[in-house]
Short mmCIF file of C-alpha atoms and ligand atoms in Angstrom, two decimals:
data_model
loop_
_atom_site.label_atom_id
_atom_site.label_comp_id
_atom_site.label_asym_id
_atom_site.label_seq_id
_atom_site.Cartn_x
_atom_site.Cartn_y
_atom_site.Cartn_z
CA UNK A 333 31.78 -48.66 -44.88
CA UNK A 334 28.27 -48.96 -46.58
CA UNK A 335 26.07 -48.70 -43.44
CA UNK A 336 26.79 -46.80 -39.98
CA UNK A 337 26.92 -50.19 -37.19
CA UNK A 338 29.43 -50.99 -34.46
CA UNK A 339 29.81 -54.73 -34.35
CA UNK A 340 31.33 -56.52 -31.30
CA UNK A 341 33.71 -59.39 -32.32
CA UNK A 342 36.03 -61.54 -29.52
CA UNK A 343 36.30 -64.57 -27.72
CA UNK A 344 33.64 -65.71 -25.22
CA UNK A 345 33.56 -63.59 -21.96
CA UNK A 346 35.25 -60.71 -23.30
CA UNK A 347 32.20 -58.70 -22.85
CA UNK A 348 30.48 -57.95 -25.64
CA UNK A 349 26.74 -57.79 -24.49
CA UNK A 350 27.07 -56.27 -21.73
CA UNK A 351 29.57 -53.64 -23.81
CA UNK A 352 27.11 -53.52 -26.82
CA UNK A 353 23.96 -53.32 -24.42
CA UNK A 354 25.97 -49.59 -22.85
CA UNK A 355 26.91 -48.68 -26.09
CA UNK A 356 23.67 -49.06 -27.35
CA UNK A 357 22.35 -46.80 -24.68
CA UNK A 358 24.75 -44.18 -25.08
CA UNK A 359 24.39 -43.69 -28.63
CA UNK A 360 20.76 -44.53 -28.65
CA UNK A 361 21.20 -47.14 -31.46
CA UNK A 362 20.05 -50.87 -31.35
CA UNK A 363 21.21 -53.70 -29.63
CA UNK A 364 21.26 -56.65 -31.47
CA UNK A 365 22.44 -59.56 -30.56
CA UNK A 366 23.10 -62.38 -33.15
CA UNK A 367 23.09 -65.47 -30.92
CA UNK A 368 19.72 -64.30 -29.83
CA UNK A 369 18.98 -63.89 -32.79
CA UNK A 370 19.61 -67.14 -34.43
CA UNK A 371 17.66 -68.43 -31.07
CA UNK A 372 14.70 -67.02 -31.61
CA UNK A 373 14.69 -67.51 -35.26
CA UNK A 374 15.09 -71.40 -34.03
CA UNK A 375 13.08 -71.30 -31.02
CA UNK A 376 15.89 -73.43 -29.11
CA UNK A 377 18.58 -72.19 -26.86
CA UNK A 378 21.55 -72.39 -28.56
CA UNK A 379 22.42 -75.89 -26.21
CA UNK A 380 19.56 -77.34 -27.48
CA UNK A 381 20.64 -76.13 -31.00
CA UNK A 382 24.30 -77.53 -31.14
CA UNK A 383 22.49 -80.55 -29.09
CA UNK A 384 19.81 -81.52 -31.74
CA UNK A 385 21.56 -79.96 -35.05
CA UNK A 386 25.36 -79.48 -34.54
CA UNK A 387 27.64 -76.84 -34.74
CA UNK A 388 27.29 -76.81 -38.82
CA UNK A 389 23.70 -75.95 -38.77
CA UNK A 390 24.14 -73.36 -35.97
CA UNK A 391 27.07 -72.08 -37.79
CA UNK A 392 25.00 -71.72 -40.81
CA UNK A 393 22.04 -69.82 -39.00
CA UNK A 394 24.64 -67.71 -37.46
CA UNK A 395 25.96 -66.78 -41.15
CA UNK A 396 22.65 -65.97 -42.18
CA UNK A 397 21.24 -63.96 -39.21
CA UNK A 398 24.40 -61.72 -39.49
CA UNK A 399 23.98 -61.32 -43.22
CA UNK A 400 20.43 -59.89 -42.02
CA UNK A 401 21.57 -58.37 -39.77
CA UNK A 402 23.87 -55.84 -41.63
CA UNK A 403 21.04 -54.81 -44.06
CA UNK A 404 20.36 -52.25 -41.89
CA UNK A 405 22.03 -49.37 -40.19
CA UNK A 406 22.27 -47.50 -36.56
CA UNK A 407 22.75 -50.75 -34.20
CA UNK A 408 25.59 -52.12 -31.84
CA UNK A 409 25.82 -55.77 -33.08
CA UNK A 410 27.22 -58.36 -30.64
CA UNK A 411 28.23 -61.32 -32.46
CA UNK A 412 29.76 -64.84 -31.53
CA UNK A 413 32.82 -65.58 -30.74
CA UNK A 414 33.32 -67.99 -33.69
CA UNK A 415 31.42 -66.23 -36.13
CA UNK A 416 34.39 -64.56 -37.55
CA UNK A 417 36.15 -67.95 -38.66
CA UNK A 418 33.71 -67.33 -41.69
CA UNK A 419 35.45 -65.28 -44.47
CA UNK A 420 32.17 -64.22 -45.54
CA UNK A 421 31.33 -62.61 -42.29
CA UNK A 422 34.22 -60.98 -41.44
CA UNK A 423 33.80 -59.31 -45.08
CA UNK A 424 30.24 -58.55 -44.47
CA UNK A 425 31.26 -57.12 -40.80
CA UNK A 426 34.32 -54.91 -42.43
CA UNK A 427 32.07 -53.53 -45.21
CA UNK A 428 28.90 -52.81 -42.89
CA UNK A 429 30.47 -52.02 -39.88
CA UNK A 430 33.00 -50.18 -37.95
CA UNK A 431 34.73 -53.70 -36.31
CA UNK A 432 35.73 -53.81 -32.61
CA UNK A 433 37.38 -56.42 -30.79
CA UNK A 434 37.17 -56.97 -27.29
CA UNK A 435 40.14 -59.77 -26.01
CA UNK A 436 41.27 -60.52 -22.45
CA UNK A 437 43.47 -62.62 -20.75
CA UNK A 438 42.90 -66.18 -20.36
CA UNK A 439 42.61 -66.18 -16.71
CA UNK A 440 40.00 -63.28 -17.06
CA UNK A 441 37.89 -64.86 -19.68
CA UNK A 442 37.96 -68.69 -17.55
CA UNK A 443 36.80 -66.49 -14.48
CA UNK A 444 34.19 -64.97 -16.66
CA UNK A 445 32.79 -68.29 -17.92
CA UNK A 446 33.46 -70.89 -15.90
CA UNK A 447 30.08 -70.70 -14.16
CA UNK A 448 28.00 -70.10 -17.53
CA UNK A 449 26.04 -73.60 -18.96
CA UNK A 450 25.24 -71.43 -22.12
CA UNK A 451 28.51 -72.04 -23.93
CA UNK A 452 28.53 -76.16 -25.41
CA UNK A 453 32.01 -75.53 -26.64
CA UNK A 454 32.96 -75.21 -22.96
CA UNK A 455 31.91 -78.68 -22.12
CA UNK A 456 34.22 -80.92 -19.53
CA UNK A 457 36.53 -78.92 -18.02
CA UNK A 458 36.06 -74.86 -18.73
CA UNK A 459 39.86 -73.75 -18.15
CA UNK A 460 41.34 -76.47 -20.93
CA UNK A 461 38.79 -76.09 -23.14
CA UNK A 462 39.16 -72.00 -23.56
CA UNK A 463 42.89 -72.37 -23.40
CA UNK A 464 42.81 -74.58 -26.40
CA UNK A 465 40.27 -72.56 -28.36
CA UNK A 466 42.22 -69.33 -27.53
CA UNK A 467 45.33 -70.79 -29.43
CA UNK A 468 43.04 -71.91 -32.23
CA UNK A 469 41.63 -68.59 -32.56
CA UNK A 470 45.08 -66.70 -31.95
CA UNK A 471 45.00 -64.37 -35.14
CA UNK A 472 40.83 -64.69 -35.66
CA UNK A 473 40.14 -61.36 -34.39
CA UNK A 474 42.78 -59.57 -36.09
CA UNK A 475 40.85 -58.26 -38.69
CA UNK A 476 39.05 -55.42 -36.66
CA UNK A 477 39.48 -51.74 -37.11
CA UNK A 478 40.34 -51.73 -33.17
CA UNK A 479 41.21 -53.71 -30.70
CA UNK A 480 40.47 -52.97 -26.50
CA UNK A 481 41.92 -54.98 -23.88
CA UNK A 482 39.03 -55.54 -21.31
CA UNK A 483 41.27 -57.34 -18.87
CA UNK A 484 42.13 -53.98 -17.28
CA UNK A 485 40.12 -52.11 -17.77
CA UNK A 486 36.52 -51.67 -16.26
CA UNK A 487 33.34 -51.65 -19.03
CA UNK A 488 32.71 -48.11 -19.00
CA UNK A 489 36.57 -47.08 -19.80
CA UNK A 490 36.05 -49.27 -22.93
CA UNK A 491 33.27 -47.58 -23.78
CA UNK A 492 34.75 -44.29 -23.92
CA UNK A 493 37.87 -46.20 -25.80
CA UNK A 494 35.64 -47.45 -28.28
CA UNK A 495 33.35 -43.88 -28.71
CA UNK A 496 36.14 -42.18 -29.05
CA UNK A 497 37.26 -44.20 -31.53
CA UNK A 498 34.02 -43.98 -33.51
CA UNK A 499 34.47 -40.31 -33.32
CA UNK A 500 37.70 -40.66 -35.16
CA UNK A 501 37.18 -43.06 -37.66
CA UNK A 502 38.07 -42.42 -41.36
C1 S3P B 1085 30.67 -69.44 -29.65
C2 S3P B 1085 30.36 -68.35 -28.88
C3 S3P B 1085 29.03 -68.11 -28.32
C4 S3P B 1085 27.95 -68.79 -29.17
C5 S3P B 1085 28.28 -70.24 -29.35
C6 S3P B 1085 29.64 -70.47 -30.02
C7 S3P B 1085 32.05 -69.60 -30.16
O1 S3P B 1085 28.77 -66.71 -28.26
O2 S3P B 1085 27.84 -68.17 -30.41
O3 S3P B 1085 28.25 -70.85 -28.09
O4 S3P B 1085 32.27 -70.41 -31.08
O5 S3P B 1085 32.96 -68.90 -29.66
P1 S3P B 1085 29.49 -65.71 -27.21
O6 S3P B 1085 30.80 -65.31 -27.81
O7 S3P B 1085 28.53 -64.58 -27.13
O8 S3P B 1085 29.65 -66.46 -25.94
#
C-alpha cells in the first residue's frame, strides 16, 4: 500500500458516508467523498449530470476524481457504488488504500433507498431496479481487503469492525 487511506466501496445504501463521515471523525482523517467530488468539479448534481451527459461522461469524471483523489494520504474515501466496475480503479484503490466493503441485504438496501431521488440508476420502480443491479454486481466488490455486513449490525459496531481491522492490517 503506497499511501495510508481507507476507501469505502459497496452497493448504494450500504452506508458508506455516513460510515466514512464517523470514521473520519474517529481517526481525525478526511472525509472525502468522490460523488461530491465529481459534483462540484461539474457544478451539477449528479441527476443533472447523468441527465445532460450520460453515465459515460460521469463515469469518466468519477475515474478521474478518484485517481486525484489517491494522490494523497490520511482520508476516509467514500466512493460509488459502480466505480469499482473500472479495473483501473479498483487497482488504484488496492495500491492506495486499505479497501473496505460495506454489503447488505437486498431488503435493507431497498428500505435504505427507496425514498432517495439522488440515485438515476434507481429510476421506475426502486425494488426491481436494485435487485437487478445487485445480481449484476454479484462478485464487484470482491476485491476488498474486508468485507462488513451492515445489515445487522448498527454503524458504530462497523466502525469498530473496520478500526480494528486497520489496526491489524499487514
Ligand atoms: C452509483 C452510485 C452512486 C452514484 C451514482 C451511480 C452506482 O453513489 O455514484 O448514482 O452506479 O452504483 P452511491 O453508491 O454513493 O449511492
Amino acid at each position: 500500500m503506497k499511501r495510508q487511506n481507507i476507501v469505502l466501496i459497496g452497493f448504494m445504501g450500504t452506508g458508506k458516508t455516513t460510515v466514512g463521515k464517523l470514521l473520519s471523525k474517529q481517526m481525525d482523517w478526511s472525509f472525502v467523498d468522490t460523488d461530491q467530488l465529481v459534483e462540484q468539479r461539474e457544478g451539477k448534481t449528479i441527476p443533472e449530470l447523468f441527465a445532460t451527459r450520460g453515465e459515460a461522461y460521469f463515469r469518466n469524471v468519477e475515474s478521474e476524481v478518484i485517481h486525484e483523489c489517491l494522490q494523497k494520504s490520511h482520508q476516509i474515501v467514500a466512493t460509488g457504488g459502480g466505480s469499482v466496475l473500472n479495473k483501473t480503479n479498483r487497482e488504484r484503490m488496492q495500491e492506495n488504500g486499505f479497501v473496505v466493503a460495506l454489503t447488505a441485504e437486498a431488503d435493507t438496501i431497498i428500505r435504505r433507498v427507496k425514498h432517495d431521488r439522488n440515485r438515476p440508476l434507481l429510476h421506475g420502480n426502486v425494488e426491481d431496479s436494485v435487485r437487478k443491479i445487485l445480481v449484476e454486481r454479484k462478485e464487484a466488490y470482491h476485491f476488498a481487503d474486508l468485507t462488513v455486513d451492515t445489515t445487522y449490525s448498527n454503524f458504530e459496531e462497523t466502525l469498530q469492525t473496520i478500526l480494528e481491522a486497520w489496526k491489524r492490517r499487514v
